[in-house]
Amino acid sequence: MLHNLKSTGLLAYCRKGFEKECLQELQQVAGQYLVYGYSRIQDQQGWVYWQVSQGNANKLYADLRSDQMVFVRQLYLVIGEVEAESAKDRVSPVVEALQNCGSRFGYLRIEAPGDDEQGSLRGLSKKLVAPMSSAMKAAGLLTAKKDSRLPVCFVTCLTGQHFLVAAGAKPAMSHFEEGIPRLRFDPEAPSRSALKIEEAFMVMLEPYEKAFVLKRGQRGVDLGAAPGGWTWYMVSQGLRMTAVDHGALAPSLMQDADVAYVASDGFVYKPPKPVDWVVCDIVDKPTRTLERMADWLVHGWTRYALFNLKLPMKSRFDAVEACLQKLQQKLESAEVEAEVRVKQLYHDREEVTVIVLTAPFPDKSNVS
Ligand SMILES: C[S@@+](CC[C@H](N)C(=O)[O-])C[C@H]1O[C@@H](n2cnc3c(N)ncnc32)[C@H](O)[C@@H]1O
């Protein structure tokens, strides 16, 4: 879709404070395609503009999927960087940058990833949509009505007069705005952690994959379950759960017929019978969590696992890599065929979420 676009590099959004890890991830994956570049990053900006100096960024972009990257939550192909000379006219320099870029667009989105929810750049991005759309339509760059067969044009506000102009298309582009699903907290959930597990199933699995692996009537175990947000979510999906924690669950869950509470150590508990899911939200050393999850998978105590890995203060990218290598080694030496996905979710702070699915895998052609 974007192979004729004149691009200068990639724009990735990430959690604020994880720009370095986001850049490391981009560089690692691009190196496999012999694409090289550079970036000046600042801490806490929430995005990385990686300028390509050698190789084909478009080809790389066509092969990437932001939903399968760890620190990258949204990904676009950059057309140009624009500094408006005056706050009175921000529209024409952007339209000028888009002229001759080699693409028409089916939709325009203006974003401010580095800004807080109520920030002034967010306000500006909203105000710019109408005049920018009109000018792009007048220049033949934007279709009159939304057309999802064409790429999306993104204007990213870095400051009030400094913009990155970019294009996005699936599968590299997440269909969630800025790569963040907007979830509504259900007041019946015992903790806000319920949003995290909901996000994991929404962002890390395609809907057909979720339908294949998460089904009514399954059984699951939640390690480190209290007060019970994850258990509550799994029960809401039709599972019967065993919740393991030294601390008590919310009273509503203690009385729930689909929940069995076990006051025990999550690193010692072993299910009497194999289950479909183990989920684990215990805050501990990542290697300890990983070893225990590997035990569950290798011994066949579960078919699927979802857990968090707490990140160290330094070398966070390397720490994730090391954990994943260790997990892969354990699974391979036990001849367990598995698909491993890792992502730093919007609801994750200093941690990443891991999903492991053992074979048989969801197959899109079998979707009913
Ligand atoms: C982050 S909270 C879990 C929140 C939970 N996922 C929810 O949605 O409400 C971590 C929990 O792990 C429990 N925990 C810590 N170490 C544990 C262990 N060794 N065994 C069992 N539970 C443990 C704590 O008591 C705490 O309730």
mmCIF file of C-alpha atoms and ligand atoms in Angstrom:
data_model
loop_
_atom_site.group_PDB
_atom_site.id
_atom_site.type_symbol
_atom_site.label_atom_id
_atom_site.label_comp_id
_atom_site.label_asym_id
_atom_site.label_seq_id
_atom_site.Cartn_x
_atom_site.Cartn_y
_atom_site.Cartn_z
ATOM 1 C CA MET A 1 0.000 0.000 0.000
ATOM 2 C CA LEU A 2 2.831 2.386 0.803
ATOM 3 C CA HIS A 3 5.645 1.123 -1.403
ATOM 4 C CA ASN A 4 5.695 4.269 -3.617
ATOM 5 C CA LEU A 5 5.672 6.666 -0.688
ATOM 6 C CA LYS A 6 8.711 8.938 -0.338
ATOM 7 C CA SER A 7 9.644 8.279 3.268
ATOM 8 C CA THR A 8 12.428 9.471 5.542
ATOM 9 C CA GLY A 9 12.131 6.956 8.375
ATOM 10 C CA LEU A 10 9.879 5.450 11.015
ATOM 11 C CA LEU A 11 7.927 7.078 13.812
ATOM 12 C CA ALA A 12 7.204 4.860 16.808
ATOM 13 C CA TYR A 13 5.157 5.666 19.908
ATOM 14 C CA CYS A 14 6.032 4.099 23.251
ATOM 15 C CA ARG A 15 5.453 4.546 26.961
ATOM 16 C CA LYS A 16 7.096 7.749 28.212
ATOM 17 C CA GLY A 17 10.513 6.891 29.657
ATOM 18 C CA PHE A 18 10.950 3.862 27.377
ATOM 19 C CA GLU A 19 12.260 5.732 24.317
ATOM 20 C CA LYS A 20 15.663 4.038 24.552
ATOM 21 C CA GLU A 21 14.134 0.562 24.587
ATOM 22 C CA CYS A 22 11.817 1.515 21.716
ATOM 23 C CA LEU A 23 14.826 2.641 19.671
ATOM 24 C CA GLN A 24 16.774 -0.526 20.521
ATOM 25 C CA GLU A 25 13.853 -2.610 19.342
ATOM 26 C CA LEU A 26 13.530 -0.668 16.074
ATOM 27 C CA GLN A 27 17.250 -0.951 15.418
ATOM 28 C CA GLN A 28 17.314 -4.651 16.163
ATOM 29 C CA VAL A 29 14.458 -5.504 13.834
ATOM 30 C CA ALA A 30 15.660 -3.106 11.096
ATOM 31 C CA GLY A 31 19.142 -4.612 11.207
ATOM 32 C CA GLN A 32 17.629 -7.925 10.097
ATOM 33 C CA TYR A 33 16.441 -6.100 6.944
ATOM 34 C CA LEU A 34 19.807 -4.316 6.468
ATOM 35 C CA VAL A 35 18.069 -1.012 7.148
ATOM 36 C CA TYR A 36 20.111 1.422 9.233
ATOM 37 C CA GLY A 37 19.469 4.830 10.687
ATOM 38 C CA TYR A 38 19.794 7.154 13.638
ATOM 39 C CA SER A 39 17.669 9.013 16.116
ATOM 40 C CA ARG A 40 17.980 11.784 18.655
ATOM 41 C CA ILE A 41 15.784 10.800 21.543
ATOM 42 C CA GLN A 42 14.798 12.638 24.661
ATOM 43 C CA ASP A 43 13.586 10.959 27.786
ATOM 44 C CA GLN A 44 9.843 11.234 28.484
ATOM 45 C CA GLN A 45 8.839 12.341 24.981
ATOM 46 C CA GLY A 46 6.770 9.197 24.298
ATOM 47 C CA TRP A 47 7.885 8.766 20.693
ATOM 48 C CA VAL A 48 10.961 8.007 18.583
ATOM 49 C CA TYR A 49 11.656 9.349 15.097
ATOM 50 C CA TRP A 50 14.148 6.956 13.533
ATOM 51 C CA GLN A 51 15.635 8.474 10.389
ATOM 52 C CA VAL A 52 16.740 5.895 7.861
ATOM 53 C CA SER A 53 20.133 6.516 6.262
ATOM 54 C CA GLN A 54 20.583 3.212 4.454
ATOM 55 C CA GLY A 55 18.117 0.627 3.136
ATOM 56 C CA ASN A 56 14.429 0.533 2.271
ATOM 57 C CA ALA A 57 12.229 1.790 5.118
ATOM 58 C CA ASN A 58 9.021 1.124 3.149
ATOM 59 C CA LYS A 59 9.827 -2.562 2.711
ATOM 60 C CA LEU A 60 10.665 -2.829 6.397
ATOM 61 C CA TYR A 61 7.422 -1.069 7.350
ATOM 62 C CA ALA A 62 5.378 -3.416 5.167
ATOM 63 C CA ASP A 63 6.700 -6.400 7.146
ATOM 64 C CA LEU A 64 6.360 -4.997 10.675
ATOM 65 C CA ARG A 65 3.456 -5.383 13.115
ATOM 66 C CA SER A 66 3.305 -3.013 16.047
ATOM 67 C CA ASP A 67 1.063 -5.458 17.946
ATOM 68 C CA GLN A 68 3.909 -7.968 17.938
ATOM 69 C CA MET A 69 6.567 -5.542 19.121
ATOM 70 C CA VAL A 70 7.359 -5.107 22.797
ATOM 71 C CA PHE A 71 8.046 -1.413 23.420
ATOM 72 C CA VAL A 72 6.653 -0.011 20.146
ATOM 73 C CA ARG A 73 2.926 0.589 20.521
ATOM 74 C CA GLN A 74 2.260 2.483 17.289
ATOM 75 C CA LEU A 75 4.251 2.714 14.055
ATOM 76 C CA TYR A 76 4.150 5.036 11.033
ATOM 77 C CA LEU A 77 6.256 5.805 7.987
ATOM 78 C CA VAL A 78 7.508 9.407 8.105
ATOM 79 C CA ILE A 79 7.070 11.649 5.077
ATOM 80 C CA GLY A 80 8.648 14.782 6.494
ATOM 81 C CA GLU A 81 9.370 17.063 9.413
ATOM 82 C CA VAL A 82 7.673 20.443 9.321
ATOM 83 C CA GLU A 83 8.436 23.647 11.235
ATOM 84 C CA ALA A 84 5.681 26.196 10.731
ATOM 85 C CA GLU A 85 7.152 29.698 10.675
ATOM 86 C CA SER A 86 4.079 31.209 12.226
ATOM 87 C CA ALA A 87 1.355 29.960 14.577
ATOM 88 C CA LYS A 88 -1.095 31.710 12.227
ATOM 89 C CA ASP A 89 -0.519 29.175 9.456
ATOM 90 C CA ARG A 90 0.264 25.628 10.454
ATOM 91 C CA VAL A 91 -1.774 24.079 7.667
ATOM 92 C CA SER A 92 -0.018 25.085 4.437
ATOM 93 C CA PRO A 93 3.503 23.873 5.425
ATOM 94 C CA VAL A 94 2.018 20.451 6.291
ATOM 95 C CA VAL A 95 0.082 20.278 3.008
ATOM 96 C CA GLU A 96 3.246 21.311 1.162
ATOM 97 C CA ALA A 97 5.181 18.461 2.784
ATOM 98 C CA LEU A 98 2.506 16.035 1.601
ATOM 99 C CA GLN A 99 2.583 17.227 -2.028
ATOM 100 C CA ASN A 100 4.483 14.751 -4.198
ATOM 101 C CA CYS A 101 4.807 12.227 -1.361
ATOM 102 C CA GLY A 102 3.467 9.576 -3.725
ATOM 103 C CA SER A 103 0.234 8.768 -1.907
ATOM 104 C CA ARG A 104 -3.362 9.857 -1.403
ATOM 105 C CA PHE A 105 -4.975 9.266 1.955
ATOM 106 C CA GLY A 106 -8.308 7.877 3.060
ATOM 107 C CA TYR A 107 -8.322 9.493 6.507
ATOM 108 C CA LEU A 108 -6.476 12.118 8.555
ATOM 109 C CA ARG A 109 -5.520 11.841 12.214
ATOM 110 C CA ILE A 110 -3.736 14.527 14.207
ATOM 111 C CA GLU A 111 -2.080 13.325 17.393
ATOM 112 C CA ALA A 112 0.030 14.545 20.304
ATOM 113 C CA PRO A 113 1.574 11.392 21.811
ATOM 114 C CA GLY A 114 3.888 13.253 24.189
ATOM 115 C CA ASP A 115 1.077 15.249 25.745
ATOM 116 C CA ASP A 116 -1.096 14.438 28.737
ATOM 117 C CA GLU A 117 -4.808 13.842 28.282
ATOM 118 C CA GLN A 118 -5.702 17.487 28.943
ATOM 119 C CA GLY A 119 -2.515 18.969 27.475
ATOM 120 C CA SER A 120 -2.472 22.005 25.198
ATOM 121 C CA LEU A 121 -1.061 20.031 22.252
ATOM 122 C CA ARG A 122 -4.039 17.681 22.410
ATOM 123 C CA GLY A 123 -6.289 20.719 22.246
ATOM 124 C CA LEU A 124 -4.354 22.026 19.258
ATOM 125 C CA SER A 125 -4.484 18.663 17.486
ATOM 126 C CA LYS A 126 -8.291 18.639 17.783
ATOM 127 C CA LYS A 127 -8.543 22.222 16.477
ATOM 128 C CA LEU A 128 -6.360 21.467 13.467
ATOM 129 C CA VAL A 129 -8.409 18.550 12.113
ATOM 130 C CA ALA A 130 -11.070 20.585 10.268
ATOM 131 C CA PRO A 131 -8.782 23.143 8.533
ATOM 132 C CA MET A 132 -6.150 20.517 7.737
ATOM 133 C CA SER A 133 -8.733 18.115 6.261
ATOM 134 C CA SER A 134 -10.231 20.869 4.080
ATOM 135 C CA ALA A 135 -6.830 21.933 2.775
ATOM 136 C CA MET A 136 -5.795 18.339 2.058
ATOM 137 C CA LYS A 137 -9.062 17.632 0.247
ATOM 138 C CA ALA A 138 -8.663 20.812 -1.814
ATOM 139 C CA ALA A 139 -5.164 19.652 -2.784
ATOM 140 C CA GLY A 140 -6.442 16.207 -3.787
ATOM 141 C CA LEU A 141 -4.496 14.508 -0.973
ATOM 142 C CA LEU A 142 -7.468 13.295 1.057
ATOM 143 C CA THR A 143 -10.616 11.530 -0.112
ATOM 144 C CA ALA A 144 -13.939 13.300 0.449
ATOM 145 C CA LYS A 145 -15.187 10.382 2.567
ATOM 146 C CA LYS A 146 -13.188 8.023 4.773
ATOM 147 C CA ASP A 147 -11.688 5.261 2.625
ATOM 148 C CA SER A 148 -10.064 2.434 4.585
ATOM 149 C CA ARG A 149 -8.465 0.971 1.461
ATOM 150 C CA LEU A 150 -6.064 3.942 1.415
ATOM 151 C CA PRO A 151 -3.351 4.747 3.968
ATOM 152 C CA VAL A 152 -4.083 7.021 6.914
ATOM 153 C CA CYS A 153 -2.247 10.357 7.108
ATOM 154 C CA PHE A 154 -0.888 11.225 10.542
ATOM 155 C CA VAL A 155 0.220 14.626 11.680
ATOM 156 C CA THR A 156 2.053 14.331 14.986
ATOM 157 C CA CYS A 157 2.323 17.540 16.998
ATOM 158 C CA LEU A 158 5.749 17.647 18.637
ATOM 159 C CA THR A 159 5.288 21.272 19.680
ATOM 160 C CA GLY A 160 2.759 23.913 18.650
ATOM 161 C CA GLN A 161 4.685 24.586 15.438
ATOM 162 C CA HIS A 162 6.774 21.479 14.937
ATOM 163 C CA PHE A 163 5.162 18.451 13.281
ATOM 164 C CA LEU A 164 6.022 15.073 11.873
ATOM 165 C CA VAL A 165 3.931 14.170 8.855
ATOM 166 C CA ALA A 166 3.529 10.430 8.390
ATOM 167 C CA ALA A 167 1.523 7.639 6.796
ATOM 168 C CA GLY A 168 0.186 4.500 8.410
ATOM 169 C CA ALA A 169 -1.243 1.222 7.188
ATOM 170 C CA LYS A 170 -1.983 -2.151 8.735
ATOM 171 C CA PRO A 171 -0.474 -4.430 9.874
ATOM 172 C CA ALA A 172 2.366 -2.160 11.070
ATOM 173 C CA MET A 173 -0.158 0.410 12.298
ATOM 174 C CA SER A 174 -2.199 -0.475 15.348
ATOM 175 C CA HIS A 175 -5.893 0.205 14.771
ATOM 176 C CA PHE A 176 -6.081 1.689 18.279
ATOM 177 C CA GLU A 177 -5.464 5.441 18.346
ATOM 178 C CA GLU A 178 -1.845 5.979 19.385
ATOM 179 C CA GLY A 179 -1.737 2.201 19.949
ATOM 180 C CA ILE A 180 -3.841 2.549 23.101
ATOM 181 C CA PRO A 181 -7.267 0.901 23.439
ATOM 182 C CA ARG A 182 -9.634 3.130 25.401
ATOM 183 C CA LEU A 183 -11.177 0.779 27.952
ATOM 184 C CA ARG A 184 -13.956 1.541 30.357
ATOM 185 C CA PHE A 185 -13.456 0.452 33.941
ATOM 186 C CA ASP A 186 -16.326 -1.695 35.157
ATOM 187 C CA PRO A 187 -17.180 -0.572 38.713
ATOM 188 C CA GLU A 188 -17.933 -4.206 39.624
ATOM 189 C CA ALA A 189 -14.285 -5.175 39.053
ATOM 190 C CA PRO A 190 -12.389 -5.489 42.375
ATOM 191 C CA SER A 191 -9.311 -3.652 41.050
ATOM 192 C CA ARG A 192 -8.121 -1.557 38.110
ATOM 193 C CA SER A 193 -5.798 -4.443 37.192
ATOM 194 C CA ALA A 194 -8.820 -5.898 35.395
ATOM 195 C CA LEU A 195 -8.126 -3.319 32.685
ATOM 196 C CA LYS A 196 -4.623 -4.697 32.205
ATOM 197 C CA ILE A 197 -5.709 -8.260 31.485
ATOM 198 C CA GLU A 198 -8.535 -6.999 29.267
ATOM 199 C CA GLU A 199 -6.013 -4.920 27.308
ATOM 200 C CA ALA A 200 -3.657 -7.911 26.982
ATOM 201 C CA PHE A 201 -6.356 -10.071 25.395
ATOM 202 C CA MET A 202 -7.427 -7.205 23.145
ATOM 203 C CA VAL A 203 -4.018 -5.997 21.949
ATOM 204 C CA MET A 204 -1.861 -9.116 21.978
ATOM 205 C CA LEU A 205 -4.321 -11.469 20.295
ATOM 206 C CA GLU A 206 -6.421 -11.069 17.174
ATOM 207 C CA PRO A 207 -10.151 -11.509 17.899
ATOM 208 C CA TYR A 208 -10.135 -14.952 16.224
ATOM 209 C CA GLU A 209 -7.130 -15.974 18.337
ATOM 210 C CA LYS A 210 -8.854 -14.854 21.510
ATOM 211 C CA ALA A 211 -11.999 -16.774 20.516
ATOM 212 C CA PHE A 212 -9.875 -19.907 20.014
ATOM 213 C CA VAL A 213 -7.918 -19.793 23.261
ATOM 214 C CA LEU A 214 -10.347 -18.207 25.730
ATOM 215 C CA LYS A 215 -13.651 -20.043 25.960
ATOM 216 C CA ARG A 216 -16.563 -20.482 28.312
ATOM 217 C CA GLY A 217 -16.285 -23.572 30.483
ATOM 218 C CA GLN A 218 -12.477 -23.510 30.678
ATOM 219 C CA ARG A 219 -10.606 -23.700 33.965
ATOM 220 C CA GLY A 220 -7.895 -21.340 35.071
ATOM 221 C CA VAL A 221 -5.572 -20.500 37.952
ATOM 222 C CA ASP A 222 -4.701 -16.961 39.028
ATOM 223 C CA LEU A 223 -1.435 -16.730 41.003
ATOM 224 C CA GLY A 224 -1.166 -13.626 43.182
ATOM 225 C CA ALA A 225 -4.864 -13.013 42.619
ATOM 226 C CA ALA A 226 -5.897 -10.561 45.362
ATOM 227 C CA PRO A 227 -7.951 -8.422 45.378
ATOM 228 C CA GLY A 228 -9.169 -10.168 42.241
ATOM 229 C CA GLY A 229 -9.295 -8.012 39.101
ATOM 230 C CA TRP A 230 -7.787 -10.711 36.894
ATOM 231 C CA THR A 231 -9.910 -13.486 38.418
ATOM 232 C CA TRP A 232 -12.993 -11.303 37.945
ATOM 233 C CA TYR A 233 -12.114 -10.739 34.254
ATOM 234 C CA MET A 234 -11.538 -14.449 33.577
ATOM 235 C CA VAL A 235 -14.832 -15.343 35.290
ATOM 236 C CA SER A 236 -16.553 -12.673 33.158
ATOM 237 C CA GLN A 237 -15.245 -14.590 30.126
ATOM 238 C CA GLY A 238 -16.949 -17.772 31.351
ATOM 239 C CA LEU A 239 -14.024 -19.513 33.109
ATOM 240 C CA ARG A 240 -13.980 -21.209 36.488
ATOM 241 C CA MET A 241 -10.983 -19.913 38.414
ATOM 242 C CA THR A 242 -8.788 -20.979 41.305
ATOM 243 C CA ALA A 243 -7.417 -17.825 42.916
ATOM 244 C CA VAL A 244 -4.151 -18.255 44.846
ATOM 245 C CA ASP A 245 -2.902 -15.574 47.230
ATOM 246 C CA HIS A 246 -1.908 -15.184 50.868
ATOM 247 C CA GLY A 247 -4.242 -12.193 51.008
ATOM 248 C CA ALA A 248 -8.028 -12.351 50.711
ATOM 249 C CA LEU A 249 -10.014 -11.606 47.580
ATOM 250 C CA ALA A 250 -12.765 -9.000 47.393
ATOM 251 C CA PRO A 251 -15.856 -10.349 49.256
ATOM 252 C CA SER A 252 -17.926 -10.574 46.045
ATOM 253 C CA LEU A 253 -15.373 -13.014 44.594
ATOM 254 C CA MET A 254 -15.048 -15.028 47.815
ATOM 255 C CA GLN A 255 -18.766 -15.790 47.430
ATOM 256 C CA ASP A 256 -18.661 -16.438 43.672
ATOM 257 C CA ALA A 257 -19.483 -20.047 42.752
ATOM 258 C CA ASP A 258 -17.008 -19.876 39.855
ATOM 259 C CA VAL A 259 -14.099 -18.959 42.140
ATOM 260 C CA ALA A 260 -12.180 -21.277 44.471
ATOM 261 C CA TYR A 261 -9.852 -19.390 46.808
ATOM 262 C CA VAL A 262 -6.611 -21.050 47.941
ATOM 263 C CA ALA A 263 -4.476 -19.307 50.571
ATOM 264 C CA SER A 264 -1.079 -20.480 49.430
ATOM 265 C CA ASP A 265 2.262 -19.473 47.936
ATOM 266 C CA GLY A 266 1.867 -18.899 44.209
ATOM 267 C CA PHE A 267 5.367 -20.190 43.549
ATOM 268 C CA VAL A 268 4.572 -23.504 45.242
ATOM 269 C CA TYR A 269 0.935 -24.132 44.240
ATOM 270 C CA LYS A 270 0.446 -26.935 41.710
ATOM 271 C CA PRO A 271 -2.976 -27.663 40.165
ATOM 272 C CA PRO A 272 -4.472 -31.087 41.022
ATOM 273 C CA LYS A 273 -5.528 -31.431 37.349
ATOM 274 C CA PRO A 274 -4.217 -29.643 34.201
ATOM 275 C CA VAL A 275 -5.992 -26.370 33.427
ATOM 276 C CA ASP A 276 -6.472 -24.232 30.335
ATOM 277 C CA TRP A 277 -4.998 -21.004 31.703
ATOM 278 C CA VAL A 278 -2.552 -19.836 34.316
ATOM 279 C CA VAL A 279 -2.300 -16.098 34.883
ATOM 280 C CA CYS A 280 0.217 -14.550 37.250
ATOM 281 C CA ASP A 281 0.510 -10.978 38.496
ATOM 282 C CA ILE A 282 2.902 -11.551 41.406
ATOM 283 C CA VAL A 283 5.454 -8.760 41.662
ATOM 284 C CA ASP A 284 8.775 -10.582 41.991
ATOM 285 C CA LYS A 285 12.101 -11.018 40.210
ATOM 286 C CA PRO A 286 11.383 -11.598 36.511
ATOM 287 C CA THR A 287 13.595 -14.691 36.410
ATOM 288 C CA ARG A 288 11.640 -16.241 39.288
ATOM 289 C CA THR A 289 8.272 -15.640 37.612
ATOM 290 C CA LEU A 290 9.635 -16.898 34.324
ATOM 291 C CA GLU A 291 11.029 -20.122 35.830
ATOM 292 C CA ARG A 292 7.695 -20.869 37.471
ATOM 293 C CA MET A 293 5.697 -20.171 34.328
ATOM 294 C CA ALA A 294 8.080 -22.395 32.358
ATOM 295 C CA ASP A 295 7.423 -25.176 34.918
ATOM 296 C CA TRP A 296 3.676 -24.880 34.346
ATOM 297 C CA LEU A 297 4.047 -25.045 30.570
ATOM 298 C CA VAL A 298 6.740 -27.712 30.398
ATOM 299 C CA HIS A 299 4.911 -30.060 32.804
ATOM 300 C CA GLY A 300 1.642 -29.568 30.928
ATOM 301 C CA TRP A 301 -0.133 -28.110 33.983
ATOM 302 C CA THR A 302 -1.591 -25.472 31.611
ATOM 303 C CA ARG A 303 -2.096 -24.921 27.908
ATOM 304 C CA TYR A 304 -1.870 -21.154 28.002
ATOM 305 C CA ALA A 305 -0.147 -18.635 30.258
ATOM 306 C CA LEU A 306 -0.398 -14.885 30.758
ATOM 307 C CA PHE A 307 1.995 -13.169 33.156
ATOM 308 C CA ASN A 308 3.885 -9.985 33.929
ATOM 309 C CA LEU A 309 7.636 -9.611 34.055
ATOM 310 C CA LYS A 310 8.848 -6.776 36.252
ATOM 311 C CA LEU A 311 11.613 -4.822 34.529
ATOM 312 C CA PRO A 312 14.892 -3.867 36.216
ATOM 313 C CA MET A 313 15.936 -0.185 36.478
ATOM 314 C CA LYS A 314 18.663 -0.545 33.846
ATOM 315 C CA SER A 315 19.229 -2.565 30.652
ATOM 316 C CA ARG A 316 15.517 -3.209 30.386
ATOM 317 C CA PHE A 317 15.623 -4.208 26.717
ATOM 318 C CA ASP A 318 18.394 -6.743 27.397
ATOM 319 C CA ALA A 319 16.547 -8.081 30.432
ATOM 320 C CA VAL A 320 13.450 -8.832 28.328
ATOM 321 C CA GLU A 321 15.597 -10.482 25.655
ATOM 322 C CA ALA A 322 17.387 -12.636 28.232
ATOM 323 C CA CYS A 323 14.093 -13.758 29.801
ATOM 324 C CA LEU A 324 12.609 -14.670 26.458
ATOM 325 C CA GLN A 325 15.673 -16.620 25.405
ATOM 326 C CA LYS A 326 15.543 -18.562 28.637
ATOM 327 C CA LEU A 327 11.846 -19.323 28.175
ATOM 328 C CA GLN A 328 12.386 -20.439 24.560
ATOM 329 C CA GLN A 329 15.261 -22.707 25.644
ATOM 330 C CA LYS A 330 13.149 -24.348 28.331
ATOM 331 C CA LEU A 331 10.217 -24.871 25.992
ATOM 332 C CA GLU A 332 12.420 -26.201 23.202
ATOM 333 C CA SER A 333 14.348 -28.615 25.393
ATOM 334 C CA ALA A 334 11.030 -30.022 26.664
ATOM 335 C CA GLU A 335 9.790 -30.142 23.033
ATOM 336 C CA VAL A 336 6.850 -27.908 23.830
ATOM 337 C CA GLU A 337 5.711 -26.092 20.705
ATOM 338 C CA ALA A 338 4.650 -22.616 21.769
ATOM 339 C CA GLU A 339 3.939 -19.129 20.500
ATOM 340 C CA VAL A 340 5.306 -16.423 22.795
ATOM 341 C CA ARG A 341 4.138 -12.798 22.641
ATOM 342 C CA VAL A 342 5.453 -9.958 24.753
ATOM 343 C CA LYS A 343 4.194 -6.403 25.030
ATOM 344 C CA GLN A 344 4.469 -3.405 27.266
ATOM 345 C CA LEU A 345 0.811 -2.497 27.508
ATOM 346 C CA TYR A 346 -0.637 0.931 28.209
ATOM 347 C CA HIS A 347 -1.631 -0.355 31.674
ATOM 348 C CA ASP A 348 1.852 -1.773 32.321
ATOM 349 C CA ARG A 349 4.302 0.447 34.156
ATOM 350 C CA GLU A 350 7.774 -0.935 34.831
ATOM 351 C CA GLU A 351 6.820 -4.310 33.398
ATOM 352 C CA VAL A 352 5.906 -6.219 30.269
ATOM 353 C CA THR A 353 3.112 -8.724 29.723
ATOM 354 C CA VAL A 354 3.792 -12.155 28.239
ATOM 355 C CA ILE A 355 1.305 -14.539 26.633
ATOM 356 C CA VAL A 356 2.353 -18.104 25.828
ATOM 357 C CA LEU A 357 0.097 -20.315 23.706
ATOM 358 C CA THR A 358 1.031 -23.949 23.275
ATOM 359 C CA ALA A 359 0.028 -25.913 20.168
ATOM 360 C CA PRO A 360 -2.430 -26.399 18.508
ATOM 361 C CA PHE A 361 -2.460 -22.757 17.468
ATOM 362 C CA PRO A 362 -5.453 -20.669 16.432
ATOM 363 C CA ASP A 363 -5.919 -20.851 12.692
ATOM 364 C CA LYS A 364 -7.677 -17.990 10.909
ATOM 365 C CA SER A 365 -9.172 -20.274 8.285
ATOM 366 C CA ASN A 366 -11.086 -22.148 11.022
ATOM 367 C CA VAL A 367 -12.800 -19.041 12.335
ATOM 368 C CA SER A 368 -16.512 -19.591 12.484
HETATM 369 C C1 LIG B 1 -0.283 -6.779 41.885
HETATM 370 S S1 LIG B 1 -1.161 -7.692 43.030
HETATM 371 C C2 LIG B 1 -2.238 -8.621 42.041
HETATM 372 C C3 LIG B 1 -3.429 -7.874 41.571
HETATM 373 C C4 LIG B 1 -4.428 -8.785 40.898
HETATM 374 N N1 LIG B 1 -3.940 -9.302 39.639
HETATM 375 C C5 LIG B 1 -5.753 -8.106 40.633
HETATM 376 O O1 LIG B 1 -6.167 -8.042 39.483
HETATM 377 O O2 LIG B 1 -6.409 -7.646 41.580
HETATM 378 C C6 LIG B 1 -0.006 -8.879 43.530
HETATM 379 C C7 LIG B 1 -0.544 -9.911 44.494
HETATM 380 O O3 LIG B 1 0.420 -10.947 44.589
HETATM 381 C C8 LIG B 1 0.360 -11.470 45.902
HETATM 382 N N2 LIG B 1 1.609 -12.217 46.149
HETATM 383 C C9 LIG B 1 2.872 -11.761 46.257
HETATM 384 N N3 LIG B 1 3.714 -12.784 46.444
HETATM 385 C C10 LIG B 1 2.957 -13.909 46.416
HETATM 386 C C11 LIG B 1 3.243 -15.309 46.545
HETATM 387 N N4 LIG B 1 4.485 -15.743 46.694
HETATM 388 N N5 LIG B 1 2.213 -16.162 46.483
HETATM 389 C C12 LIG B 1 0.933 -15.740 46.315
HETATM 390 N N6 LIG B 1 0.612 -14.447 46.191
HETATM 391 C C13 LIG B 1 1.614 -13.554 46.255
HETATM 392 C C14 LIG B 1 0.149 -10.254 46.783
HETATM 393 O O4 LIG B 1 -0.454 -10.657 47.995
HETATM 394 C C15 LIG B 1 -0.767 -9.409 45.906
HETATM 395 O O5 LIG B 1 -2.107 -9.638 46.276
#
